[in-house]
């Protein structure tokens, strides 16, 4: 197997995923285009050397539809010979795009590729692509389909996480993200989004609420209690009969934010990197994906982390940093519990509760965040993982050079 090196990683800031968000006027293909242009320009890259561009996109319909990766390649002015591919593994799409790019390099079939992702959630709302899993009774009924928020509350109920527990985690995420921005920890990777005249539209994540306190979160009503009362609580309890009633603890303040954004990660072999004068920043050690029970849906990060650790012949103690997507606070709290971790090396720069979760791009963003933090702190290894709709998980281990 050939080593796969990470040469660079960029992301846009995350724009609030509503009509009044700063990036609402920017299409998904334009967000992806600007990420691709940034990674080309800052590395002096001859794009004709690229073997592939793979982008995650979770709702590939309308203006995000068809193959947005190829459209972005063309719009970015890349060489005509560069292909593009859009993939969808729900919330892990961006990380899986990077893993696919890495796999092509590790197998020797490709020498240089870009993985990444994009989502313009203010323009193409979550769930726009529909799908058989939630809509076809022949699948939804035997899989005990419930919305993700019900699953998050089910985890909190089973694991005994209180409303104070999940709110306290959310406050911590906001504080860590604010501190990271203040300290300039994202400056290396975040590239501002600009308009057609070259004027900056957005240069920093705008979903953050650093003033968040336990008291302010305490005033928010649970977001999923009503849909639970419509019947989804009963479905979840049918699957988990040990639960008498679901404790609804999640709301907008302790769940991932809806945002717009894009990311790109440049990866390649050592031979190609040397030929192009690129300096490797990290090496991909291993990656893995798994399926998990689809009703509770969001528990796979721990299990897939154990799988990728075994694949890399490593143990938890061999890792310095962990990045787990903050889809909901209970997801991270369960991960800490199962993996027997302390908060000191998990999501130390905040996460999606504070900065938002641009579905198809988040995994690639987390990879870049982990890389930057390894370099800043002088640490060696990081594990990146995400829970996934319909019960799946993806994880990747990288090693700083």
Coordinates of C-alpha atoms in Angstrom, one line a residue:
X1 CA 0.0 0.0 0.0
X2 CA 1.2 3.5 -0.9
X3 CA 1.1 6.2 1.8
X4 CA -1.5 8.9 1.3
X5 CA -0.3 12.4 2.5
X6 CA -2.5 15.4 3.2
X7 CA -0.9 18.5 1.6
X8 CA -3.5 21.1 2.5
X9 CA -7.0 21.7 3.7
X10 CA -9.3 24.8 3.3
X11 CA -12.8 25.6 4.2
X12 CA -15.2 28.5 3.9
X13 CA -16.7 30.1 7.0
X14 CA -20.0 28.7 7.9
X15 CA -22.9 31.0 7.1
X16 CA -26.2 30.9 9.0
X17 CA -28.5 28.6 7.0
X18 CA -31.4 30.9 6.7
X19 CA -32.6 33.5 4.2
X20 CA -31.0 36.2 6.3
X21 CA -27.7 34.4 6.4
X22 CA -24.7 36.0 4.8
X23 CA -24.1 33.2 2.3
X24 CA -27.8 32.8 1.2
X25 CA -27.0 34.7 -2.0
X26 CA -24.2 32.2 -2.8
X27 CA -25.0 29.0 -4.6
X28 CA -23.6 25.7 -3.5
X29 CA -21.5 25.3 -6.7
X30 CA -20.0 28.8 -6.1
X31 CA -19.1 27.8 -2.5
X32 CA -17.4 24.7 -3.8
X33 CA -15.8 26.6 -6.5
X34 CA -14.2 29.1 -4.1
X35 CA -12.8 26.3 -1.9
X36 CA -11.3 24.6 -5.0
X37 CA -9.8 27.9 -6.2
X38 CA -8.3 28.6 -2.8
X39 CA -6.6 25.2 -2.5
X40 CA -5.3 25.6 -6.1
X41 CA -4.0 29.1 -5.7
X42 CA -2.3 28.8 -2.3
X43 CA -0.4 25.6 -3.5
X44 CA 0.4 26.9 -6.9
X45 CA -1.2 23.7 -8.2
X46 CA -1.2 22.7 -11.8
X47 CA -4.7 21.2 -11.8
X48 CA -4.0 19.1 -14.8
X49 CA -2.0 16.9 -12.4
X50 CA -5.1 16.0 -10.4
X51 CA -6.7 12.5 -10.9
X52 CA -10.0 13.3 -9.2
X53 CA -12.1 15.7 -7.2
X54 CA -14.7 14.0 -4.9
X55 CA -17.2 16.2 -3.0
X56 CA -19.9 15.2 -0.5
X57 CA -23.3 16.7 -0.9
X58 CA -26.3 15.3 1.1
X59 CA -29.2 16.9 -0.8
X60 CA -28.1 16.7 -4.4
X61 CA -31.3 18.1 -6.0
X62 CA -32.1 21.3 -7.8
X63 CA -29.0 23.6 -7.9
X64 CA -27.1 21.1 -5.8
X65 CA -28.2 18.3 -8.1
X66 CA -26.5 16.0 -10.6
X67 CA -22.7 16.0 -10.2
X68 CA -21.9 19.2 -8.3
X69 CA -18.2 18.2 -8.1
X70 CA -17.7 18.2 -11.9
X71 CA -19.7 21.5 -12.1
X72 CA -17.4 23.1 -9.5
X73 CA -14.3 21.8 -11.2
X74 CA -15.4 23.5 -14.4
X75 CA -16.5 26.7 -12.7
X76 CA -13.2 26.9 -10.8
X77 CA -11.3 26.9 -14.0
X78 CA -9.5 23.6 -13.4
X79 CA -8.0 21.7 -16.3
X80 CA -10.6 19.9 -18.5
X81 CA -9.1 16.5 -17.8
X82 CA -10.0 16.7 -14.1
X83 CA -13.1 14.5 -13.3
X84 CA -15.5 15.2 -10.5
X85 CA -17.7 12.9 -8.4
X86 CA -20.4 13.7 -5.9
X87 CA -21.1 11.2 -3.1
X88 CA -23.6 11.0 -0.3
X89 CA -23.3 9.2 3.0
X90 CA -25.4 11.7 4.8
X91 CA -23.5 13.6 7.5
X92 CA -20.2 11.8 6.9
X93 CA -20.1 12.6 3.2
X94 CA -17.3 15.1 3.4
X95 CA -15.1 12.8 5.4
X96 CA -16.0 9.8 3.1
X97 CA -15.1 11.9 0.1
X98 CA -11.6 12.4 1.6
X99 CA -11.4 8.7 2.5
X100 CA -12.3 7.8 -1.1
X101 CA -9.6 10.1 -2.4
X102 CA -7.1 8.6 0.0
X103 CA -8.1 5.1 -0.9
X104 CA -7.4 5.8 -4.6
X105 CA -4.0 7.0 -3.7
X106 CA -3.2 4.3 -1.2
X107 CA -4.2 1.6 -3.8
X108 CA -1.9 3.2 -6.4
X109 CA -4.6 4.0 -8.8
X110 CA -4.4 7.7 -8.3
X111 CA -1.5 10.1 -7.4
X112 CA -3.2 13.3 -6.5
X113 CA -6.8 14.1 -5.6
X114 CA -9.1 16.4 -3.7
X115 CA -11.7 15.3 -1.2
X116 CA -14.2 17.7 0.3
X117 CA -17.9 18.7 0.4
X118 CA -20.5 21.4 0.1
X119 CA -24.0 22.2 1.3
X120 CA -26.0 25.4 0.9
X121 CA -28.7 24.6 3.5
X122 CA -30.3 28.1 3.3
X123 CA -31.0 27.5 -0.4
X124 CA -31.6 23.7 -0.5
X125 CA -33.3 22.8 2.8
X126 CA -32.4 19.6 4.7
X127 CA -34.4 16.6 3.5
X128 CA -35.0 18.1 0.0
X129 CA -33.9 14.9 -1.7
X130 CA -36.5 12.7 0.2
X131 CA -35.7 9.0 0.1
X132 CA -37.1 5.6 0.7
X133 CA -35.8 5.2 4.2
X134 CA -38.2 7.8 5.7
X135 CA -40.9 7.6 3.1
X136 CA -41.4 4.0 2.0
X137 CA -43.3 2.0 4.7
X138 CA -41.7 -1.2 3.6
X139 CA -38.4 0.2 4.9
X140 CA -39.4 2.7 7.4
X141 CA -41.6 0.3 9.5
X142 CA -39.1 -2.6 9.9
X143 CA -36.3 -0.1 10.5
X144 CA -38.3 1.7 13.2
X145 CA -37.8 5.0 11.4
X146 CA -37.8 8.1 13.7
X147 CA -36.3 11.6 13.1
X148 CA -32.8 12.1 14.3
X149 CA -33.9 14.4 17.2
X150 CA -35.9 11.5 18.6
X151 CA -32.9 9.3 18.3
X152 CA -30.8 11.9 20.2
X153 CA -33.3 12.1 23.0
X154 CA -33.5 8.3 23.1
X155 CA -29.7 8.2 23.6
X156 CA -30.0 10.8 26.4
X157 CA -32.7 8.7 28.0
X158 CA -30.9 5.4 27.8
X159 CA -27.6 6.8 29.0
X160 CA -29.1 9.0 31.7
X161 CA -28.0 12.4 30.3
X162 CA -30.1 15.2 31.8
X163 CA -31.2 18.5 30.3
X164 CA -28.4 20.2 32.4
X165 CA -25.9 17.7 31.0
X166 CA -26.6 18.4 27.3
X167 CA -27.0 22.2 27.9
X168 CA -23.6 22.3 29.8
X169 CA -22.0 20.6 26.8
X170 CA -23.5 23.1 24.5
X171 CA -22.2 26.0 26.5
X172 CA -18.7 24.5 26.4
X173 CA -18.9 24.1 22.6
X174 CA -19.8 27.8 22.3
X175 CA -17.0 28.9 24.6
X176 CA -14.4 26.8 22.9
X177 CA -15.3 28.0 19.4
X178 CA -15.3 31.6 20.5
X179 CA -11.9 31.1 22.2
X180 CA -10.5 29.4 19.1
X181 CA -11.6 32.2 16.8
X182 CA -10.2 34.8 19.2
X183 CA -6.9 33.0 19.3
X184 CA -6.7 32.7 15.5
X185 CA -6.8 29.0 15.4
X186 CA -8.9 28.8 12.3
X187 CA -7.0 31.5 10.4
X188 CA -4.8 28.9 8.6
X189 CA -7.6 27.1 6.9
X190 CA -10.6 29.5 6.6
X191 CA -10.8 31.3 3.3
X192 CA -13.4 34.2 3.0
X193 CA -16.3 33.9 0.6
X194 CA -16.3 36.7 -1.9
X195 CA -18.9 38.2 -4.3
X196 CA -18.5 38.7 -8.1
X197 CA -16.6 42.0 -7.4
X198 CA -14.1 40.4 -5.1
X199 CA -15.7 41.9 -2.0
X200 CA -15.7 39.7 1.1
X201 CA -19.2 38.5 2.0
X202 CA -18.2 36.4 5.0
X203 CA -14.9 35.7 6.7
X204 CA -15.8 34.0 10.0
X205 CA -18.4 31.5 11.2
X206 CA -21.6 33.4 11.9
X207 CA -23.8 30.8 13.7
X208 CA -21.8 31.1 16.9
X209 CA -23.5 32.5 20.1
X210 CA -20.6 33.0 22.5
X211 CA -22.9 34.8 25.0
X212 CA -24.7 31.5 25.6
X213 CA -25.3 30.5 29.2
X214 CA -27.1 27.7 31.0
X215 CA -29.7 30.3 31.9
X216 CA -30.3 31.3 28.3
X217 CA -30.5 27.7 27.1
X218 CA -32.9 26.9 30.0
X219 CA -35.5 29.1 28.4
X220 CA -35.7 27.0 25.2
X221 CA -38.4 24.4 24.8
X222 CA -37.4 20.8 23.7
X223 CA -37.6 20.7 19.9
X224 CA -38.7 17.1 19.5
X225 CA -41.3 16.6 22.2
X226 CA -44.2 17.5 19.9
X227 CA -43.2 15.1 17.0
X228 CA -42.6 12.5 19.6
X229 CA -46.2 12.9 20.8
X230 CA -47.4 12.4 17.3
X231 CA -46.2 8.8 17.4
X232 CA -42.4 8.7 17.0
X233 CA -41.8 8.2 20.7
X234 CA -44.0 5.1 20.5
X235 CA -42.0 3.8 17.6
X236 CA -38.7 4.3 19.4
X237 CA -40.1 2.6 22.6
X238 CA -41.3 -0.4 20.5
X239 CA -37.6 -0.8 19.4
X240 CA -36.3 -0.1 22.9
X241 CA -39.0 -1.5 25.2
X242 CA -36.8 -1.0 28.3
X243 CA -37.6 2.7 28.0
X244 CA -40.9 3.8 29.7
X245 CA -40.8 7.3 28.3
X246 CA -38.4 9.4 26.3
X247 CA -36.9 12.4 28.1
X248 CA -36.8 15.2 25.5
X249 CA -33.8 17.3 26.3
X250 CA -32.5 18.6 22.9
X251 CA -33.4 21.9 21.3
X252 CA -31.8 24.4 18.9
X253 CA -29.2 25.4 21.4
X254 CA -27.7 22.0 22.0
X255 CA -28.0 20.6 18.5
X256 CA -26.0 21.2 15.4
X257 CA -26.7 24.4 13.6
X258 CA -28.0 24.6 10.0
X259 CA -25.4 26.4 7.9
X260 CA -23.9 26.9 4.5
X261 CA -20.3 26.0 3.7
X262 CA -17.7 24.1 1.7
X263 CA -14.3 22.5 2.2
X264 CA -11.5 20.9 0.2
X265 CA -8.6 18.7 1.2
X266 CA -5.6 18.1 -1.1
X267 CA -4.2 14.6 -0.9
X268 CA -1.5 12.7 -2.8
X269 CA 1.4 10.3 -2.9
X270 CA 4.9 11.3 -1.8
X271 CA 6.2 10.8 -5.3
X272 CA 3.6 13.2 -6.8
X273 CA 4.0 15.7 -4.0
X274 CA 7.8 15.8 -4.4
X275 CA 7.4 16.3 -8.1
X276 CA 5.1 19.3 -7.6
X277 CA 7.1 20.8 -4.7
X278 CA 4.4 20.2 -2.2
X279 CA 5.2 19.7 1.5
X280 CA 3.1 17.0 3.3
X281 CA 1.4 18.0 6.5
X282 CA 0.0 14.7 7.6
X283 CA -0.4 11.1 6.7
X284 CA -3.7 9.1 6.6
X285 CA -3.2 6.1 8.9
X286 CA -6.5 4.4 8.4
X287 CA -10.2 4.9 7.8
X288 CA -13.4 2.8 8.3
X289 CA -17.2 2.9 8.0
X290 CA -19.8 0.7 9.7
X291 CA -23.6 0.3 9.8
X292 CA -25.4 0.4 13.2
X293 CA -28.9 0.0 14.6
X294 CA -31.0 2.5 12.5
X295 CA -33.7 3.6 15.0
X296 CA -31.2 5.0 17.6
X297 CA -29.1 5.8 14.6
X298 CA -26.4 8.0 16.2
X299 CA -24.4 5.6 18.3
X300 CA -21.9 4.4 15.7
X301 CA -19.0 6.9 16.3
X302 CA -17.7 4.8 19.2
X303 CA -18.0 1.5 17.4
X304 CA -16.4 2.8 14.2
X305 CA -13.6 4.4 16.2
X306 CA -12.9 1.0 17.7
X307 CA -12.9 -0.5 14.2
X308 CA -10.5 2.0 12.8
X309 CA -8.2 1.8 15.8
X310 CA -8.0 -2.0 15.3
X311 CA -7.3 -1.4 11.6
X312 CA -4.5 1.0 12.4
X313 CA -3.2 -1.4 15.2
X314 CA -3.6 1.4 17.7
X315 CA -5.3 2.0 21.0
X316 CA -7.2 5.0 22.4
X317 CA -4.1 6.0 24.4
X318 CA -2.1 6.3 21.2
X319 CA -4.3 9.3 20.0
X320 CA -3.8 12.9 21.0
X321 CA -7.0 14.5 19.7
X322 CA -10.5 13.5 18.8
X323 CA -13.0 15.4 16.5
X324 CA -16.5 14.1 16.7
X325 CA -19.3 15.9 14.9
X326 CA -21.6 17.6 17.4
X327 CA -24.8 16.5 15.7
X328 CA -26.5 16.6 19.1
X329 CA -24.9 17.0 22.6
X330 CA -25.9 13.5 23.7
X331 CA -23.9 12.0 20.7
X332 CA -20.7 13.5 22.1
X333 CA -21.5 12.7 25.7
X334 CA -22.1 9.0 24.8
X335 CA -18.9 8.9 22.8
X336 CA -16.9 10.2 25.8
X337 CA -18.6 7.6 28.0
X338 CA -18.2 4.6 25.8
X339 CA -14.6 5.5 24.7
X340 CA -13.7 6.4 28.3
X341 CA -12.3 9.8 27.2
X342 CA -12.1 13.1 29.1
X343 CA -13.2 16.3 27.4
X344 CA -9.7 17.8 27.4
X345 CA -8.8 16.3 24.0
X346 CA -12.2 16.1 22.4
X347 CA -13.5 18.9 20.2
X348 CA -11.2 21.3 21.9
X349 CA -12.0 24.1 19.4
X350 CA -15.7 23.7 19.6
X351 CA -17.9 22.0 17.1
X352 CA -21.2 22.0 15.2
X353 CA -23.3 23.1 18.1
X354 CA -21.5 26.4 18.0
X355 CA -20.4 26.7 14.4
X356 CA -22.9 24.7 12.5
X357 CA -23.1 21.5 10.4
X358 CA -23.1 22.0 6.6
X359 CA -24.0 18.4 6.0
X360 CA -21.9 17.4 3.0
X361 CA -18.9 19.5 4.0
X362 CA -18.6 18.9 7.8
X363 CA -16.4 15.8 7.7
X364 CA -13.8 17.5 5.5
X365 CA -14.0 20.5 7.8
X366 CA -13.3 18.4 10.8
X367 CA -10.3 16.8 9.1
X368 CA -8.8 20.2 8.5
X369 CA -9.6 21.4 12.0
X370 CA -7.8 18.3 13.4
X371 CA -4.8 18.9 11.1
X372 CA -4.5 22.5 12.2
X373 CA -4.7 21.7 15.9
X374 CA -2.1 18.9 15.6
X375 CA 0.3 21.4 14.1
X376 CA -0.6 24.2 16.5
X377 CA -0.2 22.0 19.6
X378 CA 2.7 19.9 18.3
X379 CA 0.8 16.7 18.9
X380 CA 0.9 13.7 16.7
X381 CA -2.3 11.8 15.9
X382 CA -6.0 12.6 15.7
X383 CA -9.2 10.6 15.1
X384 CA -12.1 12.2 13.2
X385 CA -15.6 10.7 13.3
X386 CA -19.2 11.4 12.6
X387 CA -22.6 9.7 13.3
X388 CA -24.7 9.2 10.2
X389 CA -28.4 9.0 9.4
X390 CA -30.0 5.6 9.0
X391 CA -27.5 4.2 11.5
X392 CA -23.9 4.4 10.2
X393 CA -20.5 5.8 11.3
X394 CA -17.3 6.9 9.6
X395 CA -13.9 7.5 11.2
X396 CA -10.4 8.5 10.0
X397 CA -7.0 8.6 11.8
X398 CA -4.3 11.0 10.7
X399 CA -0.8 11.5 11.8
X400 CA 1.1 14.8 11.7
X401 CA 4.4 14.9 9.9

